[in-house]
Short mmCIF file of C-alpha atoms and ligand atoms in Angstrom, two decimals:
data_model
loop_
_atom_site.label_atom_id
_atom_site.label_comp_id
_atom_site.label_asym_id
_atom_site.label_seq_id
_atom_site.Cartn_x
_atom_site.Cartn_y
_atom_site.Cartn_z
CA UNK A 5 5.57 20.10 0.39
CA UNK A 6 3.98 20.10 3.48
CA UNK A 7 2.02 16.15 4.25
CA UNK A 8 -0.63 16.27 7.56
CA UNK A 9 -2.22 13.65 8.63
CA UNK A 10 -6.04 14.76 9.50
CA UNK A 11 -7.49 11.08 10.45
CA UNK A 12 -5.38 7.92 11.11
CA UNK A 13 -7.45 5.32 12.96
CA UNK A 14 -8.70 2.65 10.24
CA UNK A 15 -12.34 1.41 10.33
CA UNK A 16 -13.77 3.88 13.43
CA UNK A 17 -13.25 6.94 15.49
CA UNK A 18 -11.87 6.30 18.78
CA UNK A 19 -10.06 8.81 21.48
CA UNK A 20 -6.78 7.93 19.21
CA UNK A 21 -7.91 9.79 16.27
CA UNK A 22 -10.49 10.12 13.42
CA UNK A 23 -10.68 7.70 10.24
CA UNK A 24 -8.54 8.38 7.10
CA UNK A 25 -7.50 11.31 5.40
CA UNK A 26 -4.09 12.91 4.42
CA UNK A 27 -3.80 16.63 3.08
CA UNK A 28 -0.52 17.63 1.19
CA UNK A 29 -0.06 20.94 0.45
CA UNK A 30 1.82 21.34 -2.93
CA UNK A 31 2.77 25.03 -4.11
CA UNK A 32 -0.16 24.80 -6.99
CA UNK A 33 -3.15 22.40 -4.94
CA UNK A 34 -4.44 20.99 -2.31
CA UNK A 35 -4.55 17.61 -2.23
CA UNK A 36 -6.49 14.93 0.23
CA UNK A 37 -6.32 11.45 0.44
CA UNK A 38 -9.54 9.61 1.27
CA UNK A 39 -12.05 11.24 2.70
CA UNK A 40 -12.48 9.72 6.11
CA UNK A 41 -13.76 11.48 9.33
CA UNK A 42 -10.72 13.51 9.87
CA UNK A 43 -11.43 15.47 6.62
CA UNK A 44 -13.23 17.68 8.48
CA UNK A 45 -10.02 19.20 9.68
CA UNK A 46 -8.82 20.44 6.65
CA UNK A 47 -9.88 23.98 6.81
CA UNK A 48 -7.91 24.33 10.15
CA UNK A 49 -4.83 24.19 7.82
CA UNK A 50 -5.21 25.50 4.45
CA UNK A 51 -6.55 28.76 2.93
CA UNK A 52 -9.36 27.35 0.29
CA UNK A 53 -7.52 29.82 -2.09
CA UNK A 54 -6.16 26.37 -3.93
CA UNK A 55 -7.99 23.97 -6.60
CA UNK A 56 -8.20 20.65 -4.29
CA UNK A 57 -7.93 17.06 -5.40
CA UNK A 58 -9.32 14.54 -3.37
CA UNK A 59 -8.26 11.24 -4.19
CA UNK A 60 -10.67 8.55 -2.89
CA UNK A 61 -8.84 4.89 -2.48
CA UNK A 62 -11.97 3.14 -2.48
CA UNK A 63 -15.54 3.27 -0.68
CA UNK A 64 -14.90 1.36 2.79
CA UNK A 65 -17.05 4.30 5.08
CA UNK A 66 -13.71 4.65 7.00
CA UNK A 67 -12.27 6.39 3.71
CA UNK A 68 -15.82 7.99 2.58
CA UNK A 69 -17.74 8.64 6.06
CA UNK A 70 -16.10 12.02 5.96
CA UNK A 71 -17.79 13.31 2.72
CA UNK A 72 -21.22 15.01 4.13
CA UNK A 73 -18.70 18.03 5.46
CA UNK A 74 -17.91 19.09 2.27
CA UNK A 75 -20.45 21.29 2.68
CA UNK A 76 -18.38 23.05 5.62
CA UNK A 77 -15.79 23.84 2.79
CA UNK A 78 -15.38 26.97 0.63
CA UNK A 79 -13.19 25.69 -2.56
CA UNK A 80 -13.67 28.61 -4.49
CA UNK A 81 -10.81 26.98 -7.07
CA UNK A 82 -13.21 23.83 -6.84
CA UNK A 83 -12.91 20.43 -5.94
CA UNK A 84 -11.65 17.30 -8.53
CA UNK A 85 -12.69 14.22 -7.17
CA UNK A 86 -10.59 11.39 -8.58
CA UNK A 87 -11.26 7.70 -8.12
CA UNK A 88 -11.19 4.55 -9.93
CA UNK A 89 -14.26 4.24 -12.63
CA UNK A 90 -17.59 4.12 -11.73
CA UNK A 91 -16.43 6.74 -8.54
CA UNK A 92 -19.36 8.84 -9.65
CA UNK A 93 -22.19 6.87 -9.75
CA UNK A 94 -20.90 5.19 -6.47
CA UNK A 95 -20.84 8.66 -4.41
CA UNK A 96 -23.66 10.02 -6.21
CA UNK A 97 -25.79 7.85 -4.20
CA UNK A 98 -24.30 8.55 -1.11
CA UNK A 99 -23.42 12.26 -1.22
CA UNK A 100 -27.44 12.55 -1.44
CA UNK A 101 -30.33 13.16 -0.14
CA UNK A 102 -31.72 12.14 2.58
CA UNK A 103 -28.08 11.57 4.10
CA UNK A 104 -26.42 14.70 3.06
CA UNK A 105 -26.04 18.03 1.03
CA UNK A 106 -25.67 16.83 -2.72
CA UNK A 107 -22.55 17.40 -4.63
CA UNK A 108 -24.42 19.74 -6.74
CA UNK A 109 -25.74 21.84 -4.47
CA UNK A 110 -22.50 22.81 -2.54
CA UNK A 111 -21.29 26.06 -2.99
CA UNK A 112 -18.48 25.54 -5.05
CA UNK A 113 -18.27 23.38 -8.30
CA UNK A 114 -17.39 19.53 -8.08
CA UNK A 115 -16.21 17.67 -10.86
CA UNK A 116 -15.04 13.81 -11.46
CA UNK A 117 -12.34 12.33 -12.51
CA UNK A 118 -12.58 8.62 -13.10
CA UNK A 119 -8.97 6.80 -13.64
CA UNK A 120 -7.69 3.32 -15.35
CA UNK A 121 -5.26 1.80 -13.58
CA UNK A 122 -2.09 3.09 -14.76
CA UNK A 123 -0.21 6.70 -15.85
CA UNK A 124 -1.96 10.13 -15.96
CA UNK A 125 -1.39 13.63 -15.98
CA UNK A 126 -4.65 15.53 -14.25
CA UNK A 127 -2.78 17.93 -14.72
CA UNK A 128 -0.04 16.01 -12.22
CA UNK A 129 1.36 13.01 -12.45
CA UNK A 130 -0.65 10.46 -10.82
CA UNK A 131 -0.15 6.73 -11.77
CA UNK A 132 -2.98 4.38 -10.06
CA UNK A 133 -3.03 0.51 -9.70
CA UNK A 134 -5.27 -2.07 -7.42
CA UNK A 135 -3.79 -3.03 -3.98
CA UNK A 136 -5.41 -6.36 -2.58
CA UNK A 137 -8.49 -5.86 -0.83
CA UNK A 138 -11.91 -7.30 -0.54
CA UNK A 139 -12.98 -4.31 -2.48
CA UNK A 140 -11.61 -2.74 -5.30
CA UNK A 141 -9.01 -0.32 -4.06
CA UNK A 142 -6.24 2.08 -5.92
CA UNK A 143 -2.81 2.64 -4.61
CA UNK A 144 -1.69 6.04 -5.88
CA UNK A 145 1.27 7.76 -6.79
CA UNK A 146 1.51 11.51 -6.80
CA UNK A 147 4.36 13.57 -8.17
CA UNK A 148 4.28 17.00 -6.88
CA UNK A 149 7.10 19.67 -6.21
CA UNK A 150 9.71 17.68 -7.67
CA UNK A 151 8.68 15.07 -4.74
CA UNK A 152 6.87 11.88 -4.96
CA UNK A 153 4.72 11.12 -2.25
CA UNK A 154 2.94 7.25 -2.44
CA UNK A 155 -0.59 6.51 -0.59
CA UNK A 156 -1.48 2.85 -0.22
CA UNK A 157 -4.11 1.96 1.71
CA UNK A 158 -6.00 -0.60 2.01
CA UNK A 159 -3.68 -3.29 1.31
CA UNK A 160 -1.78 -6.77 2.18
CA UNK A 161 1.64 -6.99 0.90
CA UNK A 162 1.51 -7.13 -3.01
CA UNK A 163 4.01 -6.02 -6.03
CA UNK A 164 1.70 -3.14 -7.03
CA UNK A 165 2.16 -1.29 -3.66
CA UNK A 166 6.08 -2.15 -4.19
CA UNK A 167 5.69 -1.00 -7.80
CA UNK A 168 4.69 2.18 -6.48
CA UNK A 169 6.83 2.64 -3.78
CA UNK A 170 9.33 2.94 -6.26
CA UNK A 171 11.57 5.48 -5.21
CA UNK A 172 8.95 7.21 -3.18
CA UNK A 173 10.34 10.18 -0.96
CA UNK A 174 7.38 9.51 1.32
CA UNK A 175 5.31 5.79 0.92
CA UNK A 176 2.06 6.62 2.96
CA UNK A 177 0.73 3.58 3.90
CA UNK A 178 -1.66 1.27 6.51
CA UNK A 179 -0.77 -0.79 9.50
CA UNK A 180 -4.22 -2.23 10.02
CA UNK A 181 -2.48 -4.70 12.20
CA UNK A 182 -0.20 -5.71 15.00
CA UNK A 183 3.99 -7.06 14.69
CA UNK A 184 3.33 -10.08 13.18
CA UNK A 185 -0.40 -10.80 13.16
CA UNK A 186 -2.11 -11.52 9.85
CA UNK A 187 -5.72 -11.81 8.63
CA UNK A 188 -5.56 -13.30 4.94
CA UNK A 189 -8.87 -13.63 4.83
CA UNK A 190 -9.74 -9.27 5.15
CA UNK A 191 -5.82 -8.44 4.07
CA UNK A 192 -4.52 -5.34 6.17
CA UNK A 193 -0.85 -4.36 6.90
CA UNK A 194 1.35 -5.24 9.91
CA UNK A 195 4.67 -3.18 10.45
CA UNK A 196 6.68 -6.10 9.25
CA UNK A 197 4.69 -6.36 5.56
CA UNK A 198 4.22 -2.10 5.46
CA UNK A 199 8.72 -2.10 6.48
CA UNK A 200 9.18 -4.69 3.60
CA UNK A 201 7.22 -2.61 0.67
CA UNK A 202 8.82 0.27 1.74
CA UNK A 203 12.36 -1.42 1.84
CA UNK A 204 11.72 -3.59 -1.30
CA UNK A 205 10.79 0.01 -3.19
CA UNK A 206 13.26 1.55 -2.00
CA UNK A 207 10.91 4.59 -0.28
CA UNK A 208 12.91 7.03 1.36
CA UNK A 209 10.42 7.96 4.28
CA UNK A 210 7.32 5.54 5.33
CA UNK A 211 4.78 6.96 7.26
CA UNK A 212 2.17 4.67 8.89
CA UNK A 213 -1.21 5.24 8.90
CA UNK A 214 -5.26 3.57 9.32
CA UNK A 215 -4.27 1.93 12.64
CA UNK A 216 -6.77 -0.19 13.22
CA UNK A 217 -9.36 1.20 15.64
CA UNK A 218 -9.31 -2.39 17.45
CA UNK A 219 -6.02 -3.54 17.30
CA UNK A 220 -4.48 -0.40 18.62
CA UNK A 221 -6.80 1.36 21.09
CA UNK A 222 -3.94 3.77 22.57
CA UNK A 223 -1.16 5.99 20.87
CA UNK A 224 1.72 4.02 23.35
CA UNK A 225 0.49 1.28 21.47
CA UNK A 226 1.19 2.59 17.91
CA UNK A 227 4.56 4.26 19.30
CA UNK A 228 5.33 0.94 20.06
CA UNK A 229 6.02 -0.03 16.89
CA UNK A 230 8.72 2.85 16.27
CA UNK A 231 10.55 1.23 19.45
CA UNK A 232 10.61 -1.85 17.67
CA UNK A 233 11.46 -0.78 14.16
CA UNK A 234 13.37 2.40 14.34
CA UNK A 235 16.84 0.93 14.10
CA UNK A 236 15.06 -1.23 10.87
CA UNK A 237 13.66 1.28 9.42
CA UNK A 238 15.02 5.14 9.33
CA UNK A 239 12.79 7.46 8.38
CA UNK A 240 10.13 5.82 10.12
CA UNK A 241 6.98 8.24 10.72
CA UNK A 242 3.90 6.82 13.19
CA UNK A 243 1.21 8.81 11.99
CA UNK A 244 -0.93 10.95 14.63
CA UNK A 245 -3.91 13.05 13.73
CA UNK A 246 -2.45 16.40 13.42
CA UNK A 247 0.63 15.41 12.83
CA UNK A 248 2.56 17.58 10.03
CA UNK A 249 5.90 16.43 8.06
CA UNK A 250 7.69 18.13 5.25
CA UNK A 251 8.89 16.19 2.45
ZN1 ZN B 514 -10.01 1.21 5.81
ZN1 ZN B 515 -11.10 -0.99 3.29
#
């Protein structure tokens, strides 16, 4: 399963990359993760010849900004949206006019699929609960190929992203912030807190991701953090747009 990283800067574009989205590319779908600016991208790696999931983590524009180029996109298998409930309604009114093509007039079908927190089968295993945020956000877990893969942004350090770490053979997840800065008040990551969930699950492989366009304005400044860590943490990815891993 191959996991590339299409947008990686959280909150804005800058010259270090686009905002978030992940594609995996299982042997039955296409899968993306958030639909940030760096969606866009997509098509430069996969056919279209898949159904695609797109998983939406919750409605911050740096994970939904991305959505009015879905009308770039052929999906001829179609495109399942899945999000926590009310998803629908939510990008209803901004996949619209006057701001962009509507979902139902793109050229291939769109459908919705609204989760609880907890264990599904649509028609993979998928098992969804809320990371801390100021808005209501789903950590997901995605079993795929025989290979669990784990996206959790955005987040502080809580059980649930642990709880679904579990295991992981890739945890996917945010450094919003710098070795050993904090903001309790709008929680984020930083390395130390996204090392310990991945550590404390028991994740075989954590990739970071959703750098925050303000706290790290140059890639040195994210590869920094593998300097740091790498003896700490093996298996360490620092997430680049364009950036391709197989798990
Ligand atoms: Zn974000
Ligand atoms: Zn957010």
């Amino acid at each position: 399963m191959k996991v590339t990283f299409l947008g990686t800067n959280g909150w804005y574009d800058t010259e270090t990359g686009n905002t978030c989205s992940v594609l995996v590319q299982s042997r039955e779908y296409d899968i993306i993760l958030d639909a940030g600016n760096g969606i866009a991208k997509a098509d430069r790696y996969i056919k279209q010849d898949k159904p695609v999931y797109l998983f939406i983590s919750h409605f911050h524009l740096d994970h939904i900004a991305g959505l009015h180029t879905l009308v770039k996109f052929k999906f001829p298998e179609g495109l399942t949206i899945c999000g926590q409930i009310g998803t629908q309604s939510i990008l209803d009114r901004f996949v619209t006019e006057p701001f962009t093509v509507p979902f139902e007039h793109l050229s291939y079908s769109v459908a919705f699929r609204e989760l609880d927190e907890g264990a599904h089968f649509i028609p993979f295993p998928v098992t969804c609960l809320p990371l801390v945020h100021p808005a209501p956000c789903f950590g997901y877990r995605l079993t795929l190929d025989d290979r669990v893969l784990v996206y959790c942004t955005d987040t502080g350090f809580c059980k649930n992203a642990v709880t679904l770490a579990s295991d992981a053979d890739l945890l996917i997840t945010e450094c919003g912030l710098k070795s050993s800065e904090e903001s309790p008040e709008w929680p984020h990551l930083n390395p130390e807190k996204a090392i310990h969930i991945a550590k404390e699950g028991t994740a075989k492989r954590l990739a970071l991701i959703h750098f925050g366009a303000e706290v790290y304005r140059t890639l040195d400044e994210r590869y920094e953090i593998f300097r740091l860590f790498k003896k700490d943490c093996p298996g360490l990815v620092i997430a680049t747009d364009g950036l391709s891993i197989e798990i």
